[in-house]
XYZ file of C-alpha atoms in Angstrom:
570
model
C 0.000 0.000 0.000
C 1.648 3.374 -1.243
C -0.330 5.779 1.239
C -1.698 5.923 4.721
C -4.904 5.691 3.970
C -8.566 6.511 5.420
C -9.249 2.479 5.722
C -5.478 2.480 7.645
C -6.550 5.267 9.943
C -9.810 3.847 10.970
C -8.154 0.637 11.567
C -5.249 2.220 13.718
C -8.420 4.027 16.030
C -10.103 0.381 16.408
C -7.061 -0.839 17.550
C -5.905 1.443 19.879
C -9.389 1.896 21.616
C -8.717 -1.573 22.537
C -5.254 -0.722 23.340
C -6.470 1.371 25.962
C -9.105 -0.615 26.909
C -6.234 -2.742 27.826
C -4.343 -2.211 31.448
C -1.715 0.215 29.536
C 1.461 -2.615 29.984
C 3.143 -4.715 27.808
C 3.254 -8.603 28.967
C 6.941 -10.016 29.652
C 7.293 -14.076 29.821
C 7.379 -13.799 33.850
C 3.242 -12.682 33.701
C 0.202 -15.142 33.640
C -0.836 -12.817 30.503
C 2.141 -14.759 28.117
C 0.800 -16.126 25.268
C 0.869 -20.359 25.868
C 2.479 -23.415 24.251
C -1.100 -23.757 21.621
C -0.883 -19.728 21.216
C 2.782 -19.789 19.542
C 1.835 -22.780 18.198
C -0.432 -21.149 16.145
C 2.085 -18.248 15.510
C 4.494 -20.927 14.151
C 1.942 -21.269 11.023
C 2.017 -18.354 10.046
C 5.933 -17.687 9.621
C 7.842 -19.145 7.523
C 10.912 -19.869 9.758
C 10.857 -22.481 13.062
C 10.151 -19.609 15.898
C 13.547 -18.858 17.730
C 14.595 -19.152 21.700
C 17.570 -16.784 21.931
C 20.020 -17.688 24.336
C 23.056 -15.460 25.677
C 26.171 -15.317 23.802
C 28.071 -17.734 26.418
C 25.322 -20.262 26.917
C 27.040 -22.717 25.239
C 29.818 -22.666 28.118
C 26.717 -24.362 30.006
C 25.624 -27.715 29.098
C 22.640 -27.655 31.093
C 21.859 -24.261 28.932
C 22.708 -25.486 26.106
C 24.066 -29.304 25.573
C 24.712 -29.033 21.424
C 26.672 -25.445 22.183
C 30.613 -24.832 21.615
C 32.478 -23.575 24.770
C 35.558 -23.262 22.515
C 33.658 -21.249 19.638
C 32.296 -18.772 22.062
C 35.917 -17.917 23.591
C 37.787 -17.942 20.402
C 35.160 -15.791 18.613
C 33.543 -13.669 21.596
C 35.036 -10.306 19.634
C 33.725 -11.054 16.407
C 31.444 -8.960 15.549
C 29.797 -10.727 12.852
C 29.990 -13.881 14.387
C 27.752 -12.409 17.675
C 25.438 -10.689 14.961
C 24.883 -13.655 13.657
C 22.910 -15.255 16.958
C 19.567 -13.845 17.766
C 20.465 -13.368 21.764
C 23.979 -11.943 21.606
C 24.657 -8.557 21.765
C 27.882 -6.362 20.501
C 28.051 -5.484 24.722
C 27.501 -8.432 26.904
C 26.453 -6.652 29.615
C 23.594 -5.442 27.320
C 22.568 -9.473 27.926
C 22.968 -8.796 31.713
C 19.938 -8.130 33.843
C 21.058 -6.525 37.420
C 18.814 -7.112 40.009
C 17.344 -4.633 42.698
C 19.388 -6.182 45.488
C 22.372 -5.841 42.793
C 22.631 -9.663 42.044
C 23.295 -9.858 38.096
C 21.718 -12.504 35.936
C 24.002 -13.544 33.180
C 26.135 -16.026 31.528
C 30.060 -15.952 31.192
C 32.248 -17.967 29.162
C 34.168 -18.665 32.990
C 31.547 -20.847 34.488
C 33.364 -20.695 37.713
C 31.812 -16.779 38.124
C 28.054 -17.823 38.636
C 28.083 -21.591 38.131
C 24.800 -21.044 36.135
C 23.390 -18.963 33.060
C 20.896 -16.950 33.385
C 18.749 -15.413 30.579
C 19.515 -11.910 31.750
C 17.970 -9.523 29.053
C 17.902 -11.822 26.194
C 14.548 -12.292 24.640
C 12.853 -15.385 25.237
C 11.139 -15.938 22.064
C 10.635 -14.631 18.963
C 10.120 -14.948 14.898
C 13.296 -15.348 12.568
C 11.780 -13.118 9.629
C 12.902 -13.667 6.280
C 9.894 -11.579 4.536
C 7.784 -8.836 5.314
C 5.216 -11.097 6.090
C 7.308 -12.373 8.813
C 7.371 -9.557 10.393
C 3.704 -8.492 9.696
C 2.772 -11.598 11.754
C 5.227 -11.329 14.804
C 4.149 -7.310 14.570
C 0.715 -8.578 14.837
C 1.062 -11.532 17.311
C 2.855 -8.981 19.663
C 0.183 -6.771 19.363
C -2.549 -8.849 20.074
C -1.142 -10.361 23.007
C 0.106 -6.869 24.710
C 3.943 -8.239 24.543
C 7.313 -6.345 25.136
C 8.453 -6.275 21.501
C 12.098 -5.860 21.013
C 13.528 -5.408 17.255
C 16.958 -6.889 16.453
C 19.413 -7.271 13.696
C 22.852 -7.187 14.566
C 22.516 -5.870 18.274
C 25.297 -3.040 17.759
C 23.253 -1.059 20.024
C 24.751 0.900 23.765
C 21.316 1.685 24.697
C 20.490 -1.718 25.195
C 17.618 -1.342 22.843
C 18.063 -5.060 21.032
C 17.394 -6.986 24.413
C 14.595 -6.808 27.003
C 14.119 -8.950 29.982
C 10.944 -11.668 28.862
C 10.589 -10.168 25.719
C 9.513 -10.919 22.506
C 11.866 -10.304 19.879
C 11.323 -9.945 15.705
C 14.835 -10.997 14.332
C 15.457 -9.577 11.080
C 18.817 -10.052 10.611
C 18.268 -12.679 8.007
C 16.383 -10.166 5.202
C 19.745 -10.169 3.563
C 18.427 -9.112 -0.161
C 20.193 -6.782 -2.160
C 19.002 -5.462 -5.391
C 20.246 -2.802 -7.770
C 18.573 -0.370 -10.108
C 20.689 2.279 -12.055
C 17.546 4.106 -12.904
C 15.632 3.601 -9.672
C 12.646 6.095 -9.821
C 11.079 6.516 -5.989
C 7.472 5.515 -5.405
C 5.366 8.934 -6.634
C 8.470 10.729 -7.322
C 8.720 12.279 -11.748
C 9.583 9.823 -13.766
C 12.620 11.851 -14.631
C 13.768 11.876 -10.707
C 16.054 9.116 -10.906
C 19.429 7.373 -8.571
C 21.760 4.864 -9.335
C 20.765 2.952 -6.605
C 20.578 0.071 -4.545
C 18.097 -1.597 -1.725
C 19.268 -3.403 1.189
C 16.883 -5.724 3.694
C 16.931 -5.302 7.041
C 19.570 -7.790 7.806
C 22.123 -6.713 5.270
C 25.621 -5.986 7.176
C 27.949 -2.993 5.799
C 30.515 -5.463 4.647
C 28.326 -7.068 2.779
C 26.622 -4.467 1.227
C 30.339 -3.144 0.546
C 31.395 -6.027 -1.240
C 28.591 -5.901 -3.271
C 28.234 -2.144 -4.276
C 32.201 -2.719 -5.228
C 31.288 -5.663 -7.430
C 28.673 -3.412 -9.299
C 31.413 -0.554 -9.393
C 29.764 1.262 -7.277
C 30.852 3.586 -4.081
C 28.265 3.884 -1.101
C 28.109 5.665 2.236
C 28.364 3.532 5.364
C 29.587 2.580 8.455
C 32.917 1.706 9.285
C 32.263 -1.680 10.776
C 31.749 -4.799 8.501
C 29.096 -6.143 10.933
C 26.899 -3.337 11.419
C 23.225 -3.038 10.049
C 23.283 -1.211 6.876
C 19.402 -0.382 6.966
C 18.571 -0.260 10.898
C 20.107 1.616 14.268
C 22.769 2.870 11.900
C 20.760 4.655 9.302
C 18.123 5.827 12.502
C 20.361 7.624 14.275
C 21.638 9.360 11.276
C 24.258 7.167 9.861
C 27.932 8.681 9.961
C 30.168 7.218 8.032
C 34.129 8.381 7.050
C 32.673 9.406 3.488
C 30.399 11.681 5.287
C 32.510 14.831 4.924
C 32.320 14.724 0.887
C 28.957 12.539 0.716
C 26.977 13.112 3.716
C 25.448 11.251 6.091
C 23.281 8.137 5.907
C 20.040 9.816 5.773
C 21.523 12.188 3.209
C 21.318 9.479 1.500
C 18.347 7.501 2.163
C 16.022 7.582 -0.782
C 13.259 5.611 0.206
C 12.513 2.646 2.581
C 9.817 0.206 3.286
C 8.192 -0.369 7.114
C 5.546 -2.610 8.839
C 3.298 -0.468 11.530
C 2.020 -1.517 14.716
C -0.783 -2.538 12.247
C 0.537 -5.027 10.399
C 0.443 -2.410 7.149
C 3.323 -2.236 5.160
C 4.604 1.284 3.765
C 6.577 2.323 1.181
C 7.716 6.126 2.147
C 9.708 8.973 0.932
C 9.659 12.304 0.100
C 6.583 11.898 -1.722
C 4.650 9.222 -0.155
C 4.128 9.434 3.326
C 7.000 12.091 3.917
C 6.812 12.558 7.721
C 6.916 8.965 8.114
C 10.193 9.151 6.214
C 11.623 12.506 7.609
C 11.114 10.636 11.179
C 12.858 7.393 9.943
C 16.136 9.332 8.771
C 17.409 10.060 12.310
C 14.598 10.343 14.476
C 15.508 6.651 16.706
C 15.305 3.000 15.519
C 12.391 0.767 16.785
C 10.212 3.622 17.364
C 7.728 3.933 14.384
C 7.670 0.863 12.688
C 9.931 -2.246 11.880
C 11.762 -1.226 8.363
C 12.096 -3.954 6.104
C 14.718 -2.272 3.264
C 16.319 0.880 2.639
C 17.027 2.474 -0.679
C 20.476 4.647 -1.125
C 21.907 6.043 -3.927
C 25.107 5.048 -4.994
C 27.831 7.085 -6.422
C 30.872 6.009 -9.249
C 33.946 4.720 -7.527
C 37.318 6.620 -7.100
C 40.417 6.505 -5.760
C 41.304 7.971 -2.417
C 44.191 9.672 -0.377
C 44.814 8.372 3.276
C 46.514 10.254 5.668
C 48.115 7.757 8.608
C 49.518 9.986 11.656
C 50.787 8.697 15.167
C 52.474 10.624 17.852
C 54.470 9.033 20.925
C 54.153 11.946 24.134
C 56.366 12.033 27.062
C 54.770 15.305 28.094
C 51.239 15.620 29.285
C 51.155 19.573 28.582
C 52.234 18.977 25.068
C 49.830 15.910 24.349
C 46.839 18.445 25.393
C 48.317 21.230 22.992
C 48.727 18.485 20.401
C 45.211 17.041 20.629
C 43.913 20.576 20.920
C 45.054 21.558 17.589
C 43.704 18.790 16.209
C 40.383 19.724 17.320
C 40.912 23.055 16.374
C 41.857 21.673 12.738
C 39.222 19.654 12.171
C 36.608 22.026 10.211
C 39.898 22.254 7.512
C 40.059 18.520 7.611
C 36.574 18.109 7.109
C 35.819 21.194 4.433
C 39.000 19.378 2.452
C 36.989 16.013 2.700
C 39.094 14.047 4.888
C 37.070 11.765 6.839
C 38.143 8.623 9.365
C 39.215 7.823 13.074
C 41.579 7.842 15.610
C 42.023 7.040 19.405
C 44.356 9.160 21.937
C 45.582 8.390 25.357
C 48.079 9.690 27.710
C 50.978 8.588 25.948
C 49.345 8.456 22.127
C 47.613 9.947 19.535
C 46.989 7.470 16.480
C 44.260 8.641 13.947
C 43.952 7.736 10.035
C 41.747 9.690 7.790
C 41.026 9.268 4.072
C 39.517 12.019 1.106
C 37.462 10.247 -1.703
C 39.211 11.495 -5.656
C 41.333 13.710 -3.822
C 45.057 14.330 -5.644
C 48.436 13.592 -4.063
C 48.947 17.056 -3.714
C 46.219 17.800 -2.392
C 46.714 16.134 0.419
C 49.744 16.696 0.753
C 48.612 20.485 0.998
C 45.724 20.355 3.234
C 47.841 17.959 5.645
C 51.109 19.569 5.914
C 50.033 22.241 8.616
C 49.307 19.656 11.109
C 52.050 17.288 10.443
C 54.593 20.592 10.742
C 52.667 21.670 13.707
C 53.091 17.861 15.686
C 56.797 17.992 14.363
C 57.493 22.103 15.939
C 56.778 19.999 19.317
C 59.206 17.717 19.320
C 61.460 19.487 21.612
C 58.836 19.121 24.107
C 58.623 15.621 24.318
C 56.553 14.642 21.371
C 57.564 12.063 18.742
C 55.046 12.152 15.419
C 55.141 10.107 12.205
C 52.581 11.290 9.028
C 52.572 9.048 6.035
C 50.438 9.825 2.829
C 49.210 6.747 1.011
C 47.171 6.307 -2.071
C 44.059 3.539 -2.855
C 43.050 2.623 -5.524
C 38.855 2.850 -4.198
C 37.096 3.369 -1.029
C 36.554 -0.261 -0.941
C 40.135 -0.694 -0.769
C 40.617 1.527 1.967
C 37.460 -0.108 4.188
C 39.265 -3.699 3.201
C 42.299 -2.703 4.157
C 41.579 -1.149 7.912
C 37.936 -1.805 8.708
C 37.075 -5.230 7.539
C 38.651 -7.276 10.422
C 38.618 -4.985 13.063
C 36.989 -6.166 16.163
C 33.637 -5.166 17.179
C 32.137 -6.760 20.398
C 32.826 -8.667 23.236
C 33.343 -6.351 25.912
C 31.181 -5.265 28.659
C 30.834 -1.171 27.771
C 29.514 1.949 27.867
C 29.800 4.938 26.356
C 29.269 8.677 25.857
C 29.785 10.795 22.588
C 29.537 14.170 21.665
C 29.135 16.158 18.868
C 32.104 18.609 18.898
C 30.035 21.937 16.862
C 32.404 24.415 14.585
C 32.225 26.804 17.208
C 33.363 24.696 20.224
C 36.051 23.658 18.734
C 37.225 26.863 17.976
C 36.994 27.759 22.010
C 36.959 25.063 23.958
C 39.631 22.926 22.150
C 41.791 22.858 25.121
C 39.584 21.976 28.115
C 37.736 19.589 25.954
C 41.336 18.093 25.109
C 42.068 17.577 28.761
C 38.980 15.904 29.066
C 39.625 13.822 25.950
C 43.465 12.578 27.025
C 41.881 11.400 30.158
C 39.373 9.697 29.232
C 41.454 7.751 26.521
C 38.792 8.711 23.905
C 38.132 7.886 20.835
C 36.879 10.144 17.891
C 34.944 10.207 14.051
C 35.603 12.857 11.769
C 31.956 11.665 10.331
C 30.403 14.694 9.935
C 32.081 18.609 8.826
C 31.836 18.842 4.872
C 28.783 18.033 3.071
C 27.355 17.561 6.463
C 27.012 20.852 7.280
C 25.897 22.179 4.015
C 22.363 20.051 4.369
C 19.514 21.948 5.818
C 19.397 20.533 9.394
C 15.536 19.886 8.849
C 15.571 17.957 5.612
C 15.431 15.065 7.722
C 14.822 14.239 11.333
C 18.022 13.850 12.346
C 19.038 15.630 15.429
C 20.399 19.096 14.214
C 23.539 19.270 16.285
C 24.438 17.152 13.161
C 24.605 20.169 10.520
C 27.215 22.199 12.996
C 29.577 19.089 14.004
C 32.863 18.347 12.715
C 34.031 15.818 15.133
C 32.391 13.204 17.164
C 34.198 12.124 20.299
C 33.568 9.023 22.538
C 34.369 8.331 26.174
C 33.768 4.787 27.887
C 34.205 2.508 30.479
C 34.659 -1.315 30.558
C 35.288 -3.355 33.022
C 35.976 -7.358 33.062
C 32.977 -10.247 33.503
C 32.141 -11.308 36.858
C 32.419 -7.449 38.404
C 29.948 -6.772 41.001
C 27.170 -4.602 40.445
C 28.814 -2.655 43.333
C 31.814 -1.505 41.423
C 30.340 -1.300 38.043
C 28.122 1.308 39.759
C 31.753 2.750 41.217
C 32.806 3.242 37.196
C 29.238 4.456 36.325
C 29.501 7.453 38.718
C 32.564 8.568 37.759
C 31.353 7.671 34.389
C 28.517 10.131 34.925
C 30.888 13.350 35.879
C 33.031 12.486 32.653
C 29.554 13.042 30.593
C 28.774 16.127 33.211
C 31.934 18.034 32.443
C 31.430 17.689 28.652
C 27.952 18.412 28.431
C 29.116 21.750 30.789
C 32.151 22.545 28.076
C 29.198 21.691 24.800
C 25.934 22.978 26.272
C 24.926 23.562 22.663
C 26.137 20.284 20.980
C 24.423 16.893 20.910
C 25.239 13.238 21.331
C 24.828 10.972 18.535
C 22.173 8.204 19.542
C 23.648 4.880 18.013
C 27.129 5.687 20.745
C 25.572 6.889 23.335
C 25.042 6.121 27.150
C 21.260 6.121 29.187
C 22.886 8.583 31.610
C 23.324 11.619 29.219
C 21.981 14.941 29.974
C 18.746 15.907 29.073
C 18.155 13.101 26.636
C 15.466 14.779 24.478
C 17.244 17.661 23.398
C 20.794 16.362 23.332
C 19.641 13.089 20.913
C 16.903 14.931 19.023
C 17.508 18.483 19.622
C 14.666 20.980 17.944
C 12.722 18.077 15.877
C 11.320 16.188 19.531
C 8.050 17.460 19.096
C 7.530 16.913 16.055
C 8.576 13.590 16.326
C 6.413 12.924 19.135
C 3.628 13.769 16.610
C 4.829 11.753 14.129
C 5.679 8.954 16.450
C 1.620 8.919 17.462
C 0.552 9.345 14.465
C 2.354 5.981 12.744
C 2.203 3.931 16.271
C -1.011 5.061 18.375
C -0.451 1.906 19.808
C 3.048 2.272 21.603
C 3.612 -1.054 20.646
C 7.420 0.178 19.575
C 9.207 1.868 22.994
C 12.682 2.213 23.800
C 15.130 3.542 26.075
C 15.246 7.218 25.797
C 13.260 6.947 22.351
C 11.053 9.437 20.933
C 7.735 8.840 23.619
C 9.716 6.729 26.296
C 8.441 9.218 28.670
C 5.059 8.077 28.984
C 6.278 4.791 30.217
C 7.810 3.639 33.448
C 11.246 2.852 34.415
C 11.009 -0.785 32.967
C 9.215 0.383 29.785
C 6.492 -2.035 30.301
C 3.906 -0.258 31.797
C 2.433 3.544 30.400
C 2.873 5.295 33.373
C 0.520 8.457 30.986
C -2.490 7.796 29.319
């Protein structure tokens, strides 16, 4: 169905008068109100995939858990991203598959037995439907609805909100929607005739490397994310999808041209700027699992080219001089950006390592628009700083993601963290307290946005728009080993909580990108969504009267409770 039409909108107030005729909360497997044995039974015929019982990542450590599991798989892989994606229960965190009890016991499973002697389910979901097809989904979507459950949408589970696991939830897995078609004349829904992309539309499950390899194999460039196991048409592209290419391309939603969804009602749209607009204006940056379930997104594509990377490191005996290092980096970063370097790079007390690249940029150019930092890192050397800068060439962007980003690790490790935005203007002022703050931290940053990025109108889409004044976006985060008490992961958390308190006081005006993000930043509304809440509150009841879609520190997660299972407004 192209529109969202009068028969939809009379069918959306049926259902949510029974909504509310309901007792406002969503049922969890722990509740006399979960569906029974006949009851999924009956879902089971109408999928097209044996319903799955998610486990947590280490079960298989547990033979009573699980008897056919691998303890030896688990410990060898744990850090693979894609291989954790590729299970419906694990997450990229682990302790995103934890569940802390009031009384601060934790229920969870560890690949050392010897910590709890048991697994426990934690946050996992306990059941759920494997979709392979929009009807899939449209019958989980459904199920879920009539029964009142705690819905949970997953894919990959690259998510530091936590908003891939729920404790007794139900969960609709989509990570196997792994279709991928192309269309060099792709014409959106209702769009002219004449309004056409070289594009190409990815399911819901389809991972950035393998849409990369793909796109390559069709000669093709594409913007994405930086990790071969992230969603390519989920949390990435909903919180506004920054990518390395961003500074010359944009962002993901930049590039978005249209994308399919299932509603609470089981309909299935096909929105963009033309049909159903707001709908699609809310999808591009306004918070995953908050609408709808989207079942493919459309981007263009662009021709592919050869790129200039830009590989610097600097060894620091001197704290002073590792602050006025990192604080001319910040301070160089619109340059960077406005030049079309793009990338990422980690700093510490001791190091600063970052490598950027610029898409069909010349050897000289790079050379030109490089050379000012590289002399400025090299004029410290007296005071205790060592620096190497190397300028490389690739033959394609593809090359360049195979070569650093295609094995790098991405999971395993119980985290959180805290990002910011870093606008033109605070760089240009408060590069030196925020480097402090950076160095001690041992932070890690994205020059994902600058460029293009700031040349978009900040409300073409419903991305937040701290967005279209950022040039940098630095992260801060804490880890801490399996089998930590709830008591001193709490000890981390608070200090945790004045590391996001002091940057939030140095960026009043900046935002925090909601895909790397923590539940403990500051005003949550305005620093994930900024000026476009409202409206996508509006939106957000408009498309889901039903609230069937609610997650932490989503758009509407304030009319629930705590546990986000029981409206706590009406």
């Amino acid at each position: 169905m192209k529109v969202f039409t009068t028969f939809s909108l009379l069918l959306t107030c049926r259902l949510a008068t029974a909504w509310r005729s309901h007792r406002g909360c969503l049922c969890t497997s722990d509740q006399s109100c979960w569906p029974n044995a006949s009851e999924f039974s009956q879902l089971q015929t109408q999928v097209s995939q044996p319903l799955v019982y998610p486990s947590p990542t280490a079960s298989a450590c547990y033979p009573t858990s699980d008897p056919s599991g691998n303890c030896t798989e688990v410990i060898e892989q744990r850090t693979n991203g894609t291989w954790r994606s590729s299970m419906p229960g694990s997450m990229e965190a682990p302790n995103l598959e934890t569940f802390v009890f009031k009384n601060g016991t934790i229920d969870a499973c560890y690949p050392n037995t010897t910590i709890t002697g048991t697994c426990g389910q934690g946050r996992v979901p306990v059941i759920g439907v494997d979709a392979r097809s929009v009807a899939d989904i449209q019958a989980g979507v459904k199920f879920a609805v009539k029964h009142h459950l705690k819905l949970v949408i997953k894919n990959t589970g690259h998510d530091y909100l936590g908003r891939s696991a729920a404790r007794g939830s139900f969960v609709v897995w989509t990570h196997n929607m792994k279709n991928i078609t192309f269309n060099p004349t792709f014409v959106a829904q209702g769009a002219p005739e004449n309004e056409t992309y070289d594009a190409v539309t990815l399911g819901a499950g389809v991972q950035w490397g393998e849409a990369y390899a793909a796109v390559n194999q069709s000669r093709r460039t594409i913007v994405g994310g930086s990790a071969a196991s992230i969603g390519a048409a989920g949390g990435w592209l909903a919180g506004g999808g920054h990518s390395a290419l961003s500074p010359t391309y944009g962002l993901g939603v930049d590039n978005a041209i249209e994308i399919s969804v299932v509603l609470s009602t089981g309909e299935h749209l096909t929105v963009n700027n033309y049909q159903n607009p707001d709908l699609f204006w809310a999808l591009r940056g306004g918070g995953g699992s908050t609408y709808g379930i989207v079942t493919s997104v459309t981007y263009r594509t662009y021709p592919p080219v050869p790129a200039q990377k830009y590989l610097f490191r600097a060894n620091v005996t001197n704290s002073s001089a590792m602050q006025e290092l990192v604080g001319e980096l910040l301070r160089s970063q619109p340059q960077f950006t406005d030049d079309g370097w793009g990338g990422y790079g980690s700093m510490n007390n001791h190091t600063l390592f970052f490598f950027y690249a610029a898409p069909n940029m010349t050897r000289e150019t790079a050379n030109a628009t490089t050379q000012a930092f590289t002399n400025y890192a090299r004029s410290l050397e007296p005071y205790g700083i060592t620096s190497t800068a190397m300028l490389l060439s690739v033959p394609s962007w593809y090359d360049f993601f195979e070569e650093v980003f295609a094995t790098v690790a991405s999971g395993g490790a119980n985290t959180m963290v805290t990002s910011r935005l870093l606008s033109r203007g605070t760089v240009a002022t408060e590069y030196a307290a925020i480097a402090e703050v950076l160095i001690s931290c041992g932070a890690v940053f994205g020059t994902v946005a600058g460029g293009k990025v700031n040349q978009i109108d900040p409300d073409s889409a419903g991305l937040n728009p701290s967005w279209r004044n950022a040039v940098v976006e630095t992260l801060c985060k804490i880890t801490w080993e399996d089998g930590a008490s709830s008591t001193e992961i709490q000890r981390m958390v608070d200090e945790f909580k004045e590391v996001i308190a002091v940057m939030h006081a140095l960026t009043p005006l900046d935002g925090s990108y909601f895909g790397e993000a923590s539940l403990f930043e500051i005003d949550w509304k305005k620093t994930f969504f900024g000026s476009h809440y409202s409206t996508l509150k509006s939106i957000k009841d408009k498309y889901d009267p039903l609230n069937i879609f609610v997650v932490a520190e989503g758009v509407g997660s304030e009319d629930w409770n705590k546990e986000l299972t029981c409206r706590s407004r009406t």
